[in-house]
mmCIF file of C-alpha atoms in Angstrom:
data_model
loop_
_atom_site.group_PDB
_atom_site.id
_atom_site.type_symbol
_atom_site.label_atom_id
_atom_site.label_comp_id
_atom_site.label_asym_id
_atom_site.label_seq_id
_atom_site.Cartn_x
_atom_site.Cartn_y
_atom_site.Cartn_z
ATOM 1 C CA UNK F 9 1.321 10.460 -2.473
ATOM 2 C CA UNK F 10 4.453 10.541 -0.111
ATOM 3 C CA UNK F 11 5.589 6.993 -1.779
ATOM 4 C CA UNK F 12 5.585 8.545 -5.335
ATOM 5 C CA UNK F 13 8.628 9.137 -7.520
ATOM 6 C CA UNK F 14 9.519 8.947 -10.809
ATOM 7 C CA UNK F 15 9.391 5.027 -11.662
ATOM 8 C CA UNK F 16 7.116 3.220 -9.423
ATOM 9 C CA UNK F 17 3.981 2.868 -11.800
ATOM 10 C CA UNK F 18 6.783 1.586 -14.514
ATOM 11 C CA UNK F 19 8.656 -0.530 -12.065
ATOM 12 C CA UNK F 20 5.042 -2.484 -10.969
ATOM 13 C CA UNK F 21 3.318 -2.487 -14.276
ATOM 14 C CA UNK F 22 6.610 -4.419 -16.087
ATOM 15 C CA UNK F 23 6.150 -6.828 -12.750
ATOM 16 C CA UNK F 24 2.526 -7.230 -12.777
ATOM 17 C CA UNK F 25 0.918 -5.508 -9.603
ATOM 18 C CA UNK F 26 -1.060 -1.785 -10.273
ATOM 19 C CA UNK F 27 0.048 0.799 -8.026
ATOM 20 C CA UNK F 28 -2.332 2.381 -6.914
ATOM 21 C CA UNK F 29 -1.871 5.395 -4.537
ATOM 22 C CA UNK F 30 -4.778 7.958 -3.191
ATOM 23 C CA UNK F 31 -4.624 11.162 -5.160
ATOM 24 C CA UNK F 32 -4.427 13.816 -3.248
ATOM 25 C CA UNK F 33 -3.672 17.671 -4.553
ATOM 26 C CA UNK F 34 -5.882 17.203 -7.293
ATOM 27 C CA UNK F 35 -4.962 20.263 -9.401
ATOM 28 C CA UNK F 36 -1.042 19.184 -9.120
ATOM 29 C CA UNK F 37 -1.814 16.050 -10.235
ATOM 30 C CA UNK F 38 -3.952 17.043 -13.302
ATOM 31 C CA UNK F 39 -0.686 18.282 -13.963
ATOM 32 C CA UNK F 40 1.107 15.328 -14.377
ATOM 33 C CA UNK F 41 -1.186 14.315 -16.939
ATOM 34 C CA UNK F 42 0.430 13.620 -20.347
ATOM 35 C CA UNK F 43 -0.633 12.109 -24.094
ATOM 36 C CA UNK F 44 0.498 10.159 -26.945
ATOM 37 C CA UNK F 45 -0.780 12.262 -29.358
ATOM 38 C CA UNK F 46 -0.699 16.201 -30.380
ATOM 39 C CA UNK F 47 -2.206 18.125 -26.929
ATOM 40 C CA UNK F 48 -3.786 20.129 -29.277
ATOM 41 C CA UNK F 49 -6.132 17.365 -29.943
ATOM 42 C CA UNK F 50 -7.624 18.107 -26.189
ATOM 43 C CA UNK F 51 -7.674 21.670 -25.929
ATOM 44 C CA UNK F 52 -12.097 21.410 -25.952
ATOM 45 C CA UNK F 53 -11.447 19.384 -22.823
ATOM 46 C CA UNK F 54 -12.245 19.684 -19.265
ATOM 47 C CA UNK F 55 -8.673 17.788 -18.105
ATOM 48 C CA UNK F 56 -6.279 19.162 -20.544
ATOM 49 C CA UNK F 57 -3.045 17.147 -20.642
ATOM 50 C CA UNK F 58 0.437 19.166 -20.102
ATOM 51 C CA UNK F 59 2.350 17.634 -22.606
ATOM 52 C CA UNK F 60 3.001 14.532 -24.937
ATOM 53 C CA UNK F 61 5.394 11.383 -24.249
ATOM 54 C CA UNK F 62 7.855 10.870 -26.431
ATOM 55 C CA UNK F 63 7.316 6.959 -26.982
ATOM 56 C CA UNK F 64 9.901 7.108 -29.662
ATOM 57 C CA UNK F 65 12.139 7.446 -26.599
ATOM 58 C CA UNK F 66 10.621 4.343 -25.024
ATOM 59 C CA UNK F 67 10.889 2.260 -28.185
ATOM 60 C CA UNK F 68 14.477 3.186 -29.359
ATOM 61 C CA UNK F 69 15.749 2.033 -25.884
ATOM 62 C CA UNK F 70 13.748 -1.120 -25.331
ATOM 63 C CA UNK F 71 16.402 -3.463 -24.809
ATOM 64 C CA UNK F 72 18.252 -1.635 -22.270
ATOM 65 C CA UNK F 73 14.673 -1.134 -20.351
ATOM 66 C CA UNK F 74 14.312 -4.903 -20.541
ATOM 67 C CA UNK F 75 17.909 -5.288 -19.334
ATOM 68 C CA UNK F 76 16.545 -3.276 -15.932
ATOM 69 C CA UNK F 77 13.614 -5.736 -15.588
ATOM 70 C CA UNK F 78 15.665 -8.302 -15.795
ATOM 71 C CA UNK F 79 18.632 -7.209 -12.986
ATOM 72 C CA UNK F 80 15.204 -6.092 -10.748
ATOM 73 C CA UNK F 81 13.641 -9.478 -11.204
ATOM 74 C CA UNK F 82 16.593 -11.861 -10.581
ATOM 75 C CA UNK F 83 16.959 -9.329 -7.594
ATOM 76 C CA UNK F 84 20.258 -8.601 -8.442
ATOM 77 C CA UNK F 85 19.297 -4.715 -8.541
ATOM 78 C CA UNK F 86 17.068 -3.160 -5.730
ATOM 79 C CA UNK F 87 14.568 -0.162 -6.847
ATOM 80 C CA UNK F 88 16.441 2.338 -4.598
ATOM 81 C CA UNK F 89 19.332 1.391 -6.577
ATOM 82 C CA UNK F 90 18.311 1.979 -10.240
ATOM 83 C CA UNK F 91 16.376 5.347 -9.546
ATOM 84 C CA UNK F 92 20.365 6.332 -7.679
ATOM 85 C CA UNK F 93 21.502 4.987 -11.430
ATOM 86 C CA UNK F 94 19.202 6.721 -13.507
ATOM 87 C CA UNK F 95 19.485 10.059 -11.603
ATOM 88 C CA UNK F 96 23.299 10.361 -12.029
ATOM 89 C CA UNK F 97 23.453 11.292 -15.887
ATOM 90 C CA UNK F 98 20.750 13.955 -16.927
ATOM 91 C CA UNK F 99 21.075 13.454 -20.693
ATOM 92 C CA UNK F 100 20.602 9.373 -20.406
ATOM 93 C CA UNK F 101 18.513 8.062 -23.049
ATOM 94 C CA UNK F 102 17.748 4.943 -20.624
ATOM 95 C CA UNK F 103 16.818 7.326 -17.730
ATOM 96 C CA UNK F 104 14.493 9.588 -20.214
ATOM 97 C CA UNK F 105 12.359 6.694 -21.941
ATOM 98 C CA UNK F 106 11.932 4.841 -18.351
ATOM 99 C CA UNK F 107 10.753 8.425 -16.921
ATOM 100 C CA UNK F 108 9.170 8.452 -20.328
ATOM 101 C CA UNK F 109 6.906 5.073 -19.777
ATOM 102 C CA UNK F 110 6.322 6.184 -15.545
ATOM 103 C CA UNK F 111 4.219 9.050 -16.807
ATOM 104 C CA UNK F 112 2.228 6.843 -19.417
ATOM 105 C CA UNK F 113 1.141 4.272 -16.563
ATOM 106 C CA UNK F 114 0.854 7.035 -14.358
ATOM 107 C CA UNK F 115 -1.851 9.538 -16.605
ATOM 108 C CA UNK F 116 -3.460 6.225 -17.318
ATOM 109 C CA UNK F 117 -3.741 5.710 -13.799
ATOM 110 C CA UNK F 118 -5.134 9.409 -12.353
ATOM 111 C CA UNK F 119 -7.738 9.768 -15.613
ATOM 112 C CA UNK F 120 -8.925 6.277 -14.276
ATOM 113 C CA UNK F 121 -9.078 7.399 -10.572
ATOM 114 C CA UNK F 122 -11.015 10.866 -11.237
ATOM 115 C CA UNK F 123 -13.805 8.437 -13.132
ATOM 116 C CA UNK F 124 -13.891 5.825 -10.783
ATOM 117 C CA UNK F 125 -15.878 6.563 -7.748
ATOM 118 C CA UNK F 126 -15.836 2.909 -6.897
ATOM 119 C CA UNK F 127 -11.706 3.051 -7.082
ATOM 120 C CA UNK F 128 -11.351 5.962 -5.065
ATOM 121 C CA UNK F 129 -13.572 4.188 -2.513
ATOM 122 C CA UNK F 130 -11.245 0.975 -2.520
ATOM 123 C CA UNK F 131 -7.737 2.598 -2.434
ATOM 124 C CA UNK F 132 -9.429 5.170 0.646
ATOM 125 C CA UNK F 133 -10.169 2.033 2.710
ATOM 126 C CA UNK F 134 -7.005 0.148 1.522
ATOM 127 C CA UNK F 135 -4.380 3.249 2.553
ATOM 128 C CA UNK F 136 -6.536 3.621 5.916
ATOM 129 C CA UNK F 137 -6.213 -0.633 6.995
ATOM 130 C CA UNK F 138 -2.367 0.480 6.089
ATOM 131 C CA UNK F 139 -1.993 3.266 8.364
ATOM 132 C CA UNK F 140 -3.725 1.605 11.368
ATOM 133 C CA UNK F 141 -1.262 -1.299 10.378
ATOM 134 C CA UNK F 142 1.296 0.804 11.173
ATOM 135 C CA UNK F 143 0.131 2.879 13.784
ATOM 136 C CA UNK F 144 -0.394 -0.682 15.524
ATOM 137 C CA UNK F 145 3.440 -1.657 14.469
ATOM 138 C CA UNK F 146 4.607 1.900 16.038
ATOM 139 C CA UNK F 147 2.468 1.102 19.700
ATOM 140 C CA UNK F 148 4.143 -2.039 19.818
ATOM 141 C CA UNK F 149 7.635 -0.948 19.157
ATOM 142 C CA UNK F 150 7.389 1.797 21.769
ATOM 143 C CA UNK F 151 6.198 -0.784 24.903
ATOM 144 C CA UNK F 152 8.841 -0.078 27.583
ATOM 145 C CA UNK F 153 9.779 3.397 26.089
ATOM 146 C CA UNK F 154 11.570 1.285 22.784
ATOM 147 C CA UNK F 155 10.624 3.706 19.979
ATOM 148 C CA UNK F 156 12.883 2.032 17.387
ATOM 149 C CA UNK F 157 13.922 -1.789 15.800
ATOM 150 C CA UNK F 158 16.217 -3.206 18.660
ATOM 151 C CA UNK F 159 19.849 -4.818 17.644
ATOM 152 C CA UNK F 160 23.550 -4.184 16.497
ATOM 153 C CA UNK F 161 23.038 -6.304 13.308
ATOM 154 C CA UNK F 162 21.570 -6.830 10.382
ATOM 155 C CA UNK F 163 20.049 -9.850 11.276
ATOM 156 C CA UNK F 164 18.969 -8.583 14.796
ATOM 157 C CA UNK F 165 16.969 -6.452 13.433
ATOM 158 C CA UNK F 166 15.298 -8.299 11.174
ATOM 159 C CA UNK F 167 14.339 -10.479 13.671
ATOM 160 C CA UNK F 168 13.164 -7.414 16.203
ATOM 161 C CA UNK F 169 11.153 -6.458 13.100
ATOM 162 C CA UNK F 170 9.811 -9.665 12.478
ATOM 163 C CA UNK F 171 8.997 -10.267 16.394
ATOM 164 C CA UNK F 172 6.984 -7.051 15.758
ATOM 165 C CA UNK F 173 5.129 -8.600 12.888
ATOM 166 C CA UNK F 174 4.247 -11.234 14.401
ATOM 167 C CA UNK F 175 2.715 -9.875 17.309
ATOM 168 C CA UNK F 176 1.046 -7.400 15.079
ATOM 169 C CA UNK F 177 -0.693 -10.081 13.405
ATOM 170 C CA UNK F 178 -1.386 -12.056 16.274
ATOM 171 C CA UNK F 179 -3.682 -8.989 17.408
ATOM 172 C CA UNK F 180 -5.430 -8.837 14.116
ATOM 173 C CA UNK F 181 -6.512 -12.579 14.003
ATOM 174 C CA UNK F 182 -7.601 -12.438 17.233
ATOM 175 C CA UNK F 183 -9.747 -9.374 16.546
ATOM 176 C CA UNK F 184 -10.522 -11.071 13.406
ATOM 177 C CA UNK F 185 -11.863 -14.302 15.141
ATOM 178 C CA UNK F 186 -14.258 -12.819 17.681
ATOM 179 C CA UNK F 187 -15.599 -10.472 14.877
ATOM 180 C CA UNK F 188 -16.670 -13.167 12.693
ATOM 181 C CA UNK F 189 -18.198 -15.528 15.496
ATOM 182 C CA UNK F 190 -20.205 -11.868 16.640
ATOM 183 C CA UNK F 191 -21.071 -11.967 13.124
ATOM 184 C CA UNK F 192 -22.069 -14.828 12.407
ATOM 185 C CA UNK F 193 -24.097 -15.045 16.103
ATOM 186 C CA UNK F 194 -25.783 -11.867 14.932
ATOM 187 C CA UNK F 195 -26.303 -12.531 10.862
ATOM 188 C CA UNK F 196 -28.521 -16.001 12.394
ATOM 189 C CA UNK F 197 -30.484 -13.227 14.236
ATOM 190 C CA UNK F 198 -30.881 -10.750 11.765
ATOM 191 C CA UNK F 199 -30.278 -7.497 14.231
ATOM 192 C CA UNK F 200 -29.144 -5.391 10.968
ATOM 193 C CA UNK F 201 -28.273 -2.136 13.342
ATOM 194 C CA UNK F 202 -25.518 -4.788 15.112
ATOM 195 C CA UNK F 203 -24.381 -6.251 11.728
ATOM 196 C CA UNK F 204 -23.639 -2.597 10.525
ATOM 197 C CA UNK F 205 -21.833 -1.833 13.095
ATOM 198 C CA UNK F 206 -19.789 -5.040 13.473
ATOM 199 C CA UNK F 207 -19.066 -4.554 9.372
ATOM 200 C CA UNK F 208 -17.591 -1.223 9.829
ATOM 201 C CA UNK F 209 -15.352 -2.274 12.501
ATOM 202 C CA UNK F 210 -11.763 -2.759 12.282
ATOM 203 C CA UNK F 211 -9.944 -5.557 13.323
ATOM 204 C CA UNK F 212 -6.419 -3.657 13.908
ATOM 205 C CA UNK F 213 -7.718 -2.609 17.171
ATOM 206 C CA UNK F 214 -5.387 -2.795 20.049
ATOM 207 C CA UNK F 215 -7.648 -0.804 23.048
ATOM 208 C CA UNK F 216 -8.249 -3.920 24.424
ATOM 209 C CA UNK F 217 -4.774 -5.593 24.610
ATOM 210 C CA UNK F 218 -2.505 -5.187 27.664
ATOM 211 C CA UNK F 219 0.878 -4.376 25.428
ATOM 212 C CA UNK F 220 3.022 -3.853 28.579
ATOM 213 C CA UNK F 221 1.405 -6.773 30.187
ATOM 214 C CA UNK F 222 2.638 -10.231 31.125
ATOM 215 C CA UNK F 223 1.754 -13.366 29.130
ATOM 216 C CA UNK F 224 2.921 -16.991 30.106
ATOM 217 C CA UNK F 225 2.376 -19.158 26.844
ATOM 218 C CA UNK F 226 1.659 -22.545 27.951
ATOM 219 C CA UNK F 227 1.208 -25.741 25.022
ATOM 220 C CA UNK F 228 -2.036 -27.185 26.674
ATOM 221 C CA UNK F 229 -3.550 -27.735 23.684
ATOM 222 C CA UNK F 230 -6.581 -26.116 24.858
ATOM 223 C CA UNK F 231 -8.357 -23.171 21.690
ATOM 224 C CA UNK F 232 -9.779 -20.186 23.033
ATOM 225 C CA UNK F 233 -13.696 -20.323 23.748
ATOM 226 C CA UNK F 234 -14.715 -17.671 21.567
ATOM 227 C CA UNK F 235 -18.571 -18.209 22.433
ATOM 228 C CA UNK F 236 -17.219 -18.027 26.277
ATOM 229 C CA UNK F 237 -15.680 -13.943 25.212
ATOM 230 C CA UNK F 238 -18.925 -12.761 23.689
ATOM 231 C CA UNK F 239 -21.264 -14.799 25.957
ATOM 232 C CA UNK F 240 -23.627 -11.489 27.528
ATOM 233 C CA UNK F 241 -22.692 -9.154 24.567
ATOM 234 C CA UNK F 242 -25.715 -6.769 23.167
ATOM 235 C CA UNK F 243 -25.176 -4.885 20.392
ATOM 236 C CA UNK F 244 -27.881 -2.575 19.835
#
């Protein structure tokens, strides 16, 4: 929940993608949950809501919301800018009815996570492939004691970051390619203890990579011989 604020389920809903974040500190967050109509309504129930959205606030300041989609979509806004704009003035009507809509995308959101087994499952895996992601981008940024993006300028460290991406993702499709030939060796074979195992493994696995080694890339046009890696492997 460390990426939540006060806008990002309004932000990605006008723009099309759902965020989706794992809920943790349930009983806090059954206290962000809010209504459209009287709470009153919902006092019989299990998850009571702690208050009611004023949509008249959302309605009354439509334009100016759309105005804000607009500036973030031709990118001539950035998110960290508008929620710095909306903070300054308290008594905003703008500000209110966009905090307004967050927390009606947002109760939508957590009453549809604490019913959905099968959506707590997905975000779970999804926010753990992130975090090994990452913890793969840190382990490559700190070969030869470097703990941080390298350069003096803007654009060196984009590339440093994006010499770091690439290498990250280098790693993953080659973990990626010598799972799916071991699974497709072992799927013709049906061993269903190795296919279990090989389907719970991750591919953003770096154990087996030399990261302060030395590589000489050479254009000889010859592919890697997968079957050659996995040639004598038992998985039992």
């Amino acid at each position: 929940m460390h990426s939540l604020n006060k806008v990002n389920f309004a932000i990605l809903d006008w723009f099309g993608p759902r965020y989706e974040p794992r809920v943790t500190e349930l009983d806090k967050q059954l206290g962000e949950i809010f209504c459209v109509s009287d709470p009153a309504q919902y006092a019989h129930c299990l998850v009571k809501p702690a208050g009611q959205i004023d949509l008249p606030a959302i309605v009354n300041e439509k334009e100016n919301i759309d105005r804000i989609v607009a500036a973030l979509g031709l990118k001539e806004m950035t998110q960290s800018t508008l929620v710095r704009k909306l903070c300054t003035y308290d008594a905003d009507p703008t500000r209110q009815a966009v905090f307004e809509y967050d927390k009606l995308v947002r109760s939508i959101y957590t009453l549809r996570y604490l019913r959905d087994p099968q959506l707590q499952r997905f975000v779970h895996r999804s926010q753990n492939r992130i975090e090994s992601y990452h913890q793969l981008r840190s382990a490559i940024a700190q070969v030869a004691g470097k703990k941080e993006l390298t350069g003096r300028t803007d654009l060196d460290i984009e590339i440093s970051n994006q010499c770091a991406r690439l290498i990250a993702n280098a790693i993953v499709y080659y973990n990626s390619a010598i799972l799916s030939r071991i699974l497709t060796t072992y799927k013709a074979s049906g061993n269903e203890t190795a296919l279990a195992l090989i389907t719970s493994t991750s591919p953003v696995a770096w154990r087996h990579v030399h990261l302060n080694g030395r590589y000489a890339f050479r254009d000889g046009g010859q592919a890697i011989d997968l079957d050659a890696i996995i040639k004598g492997l038992d998985l039992k």
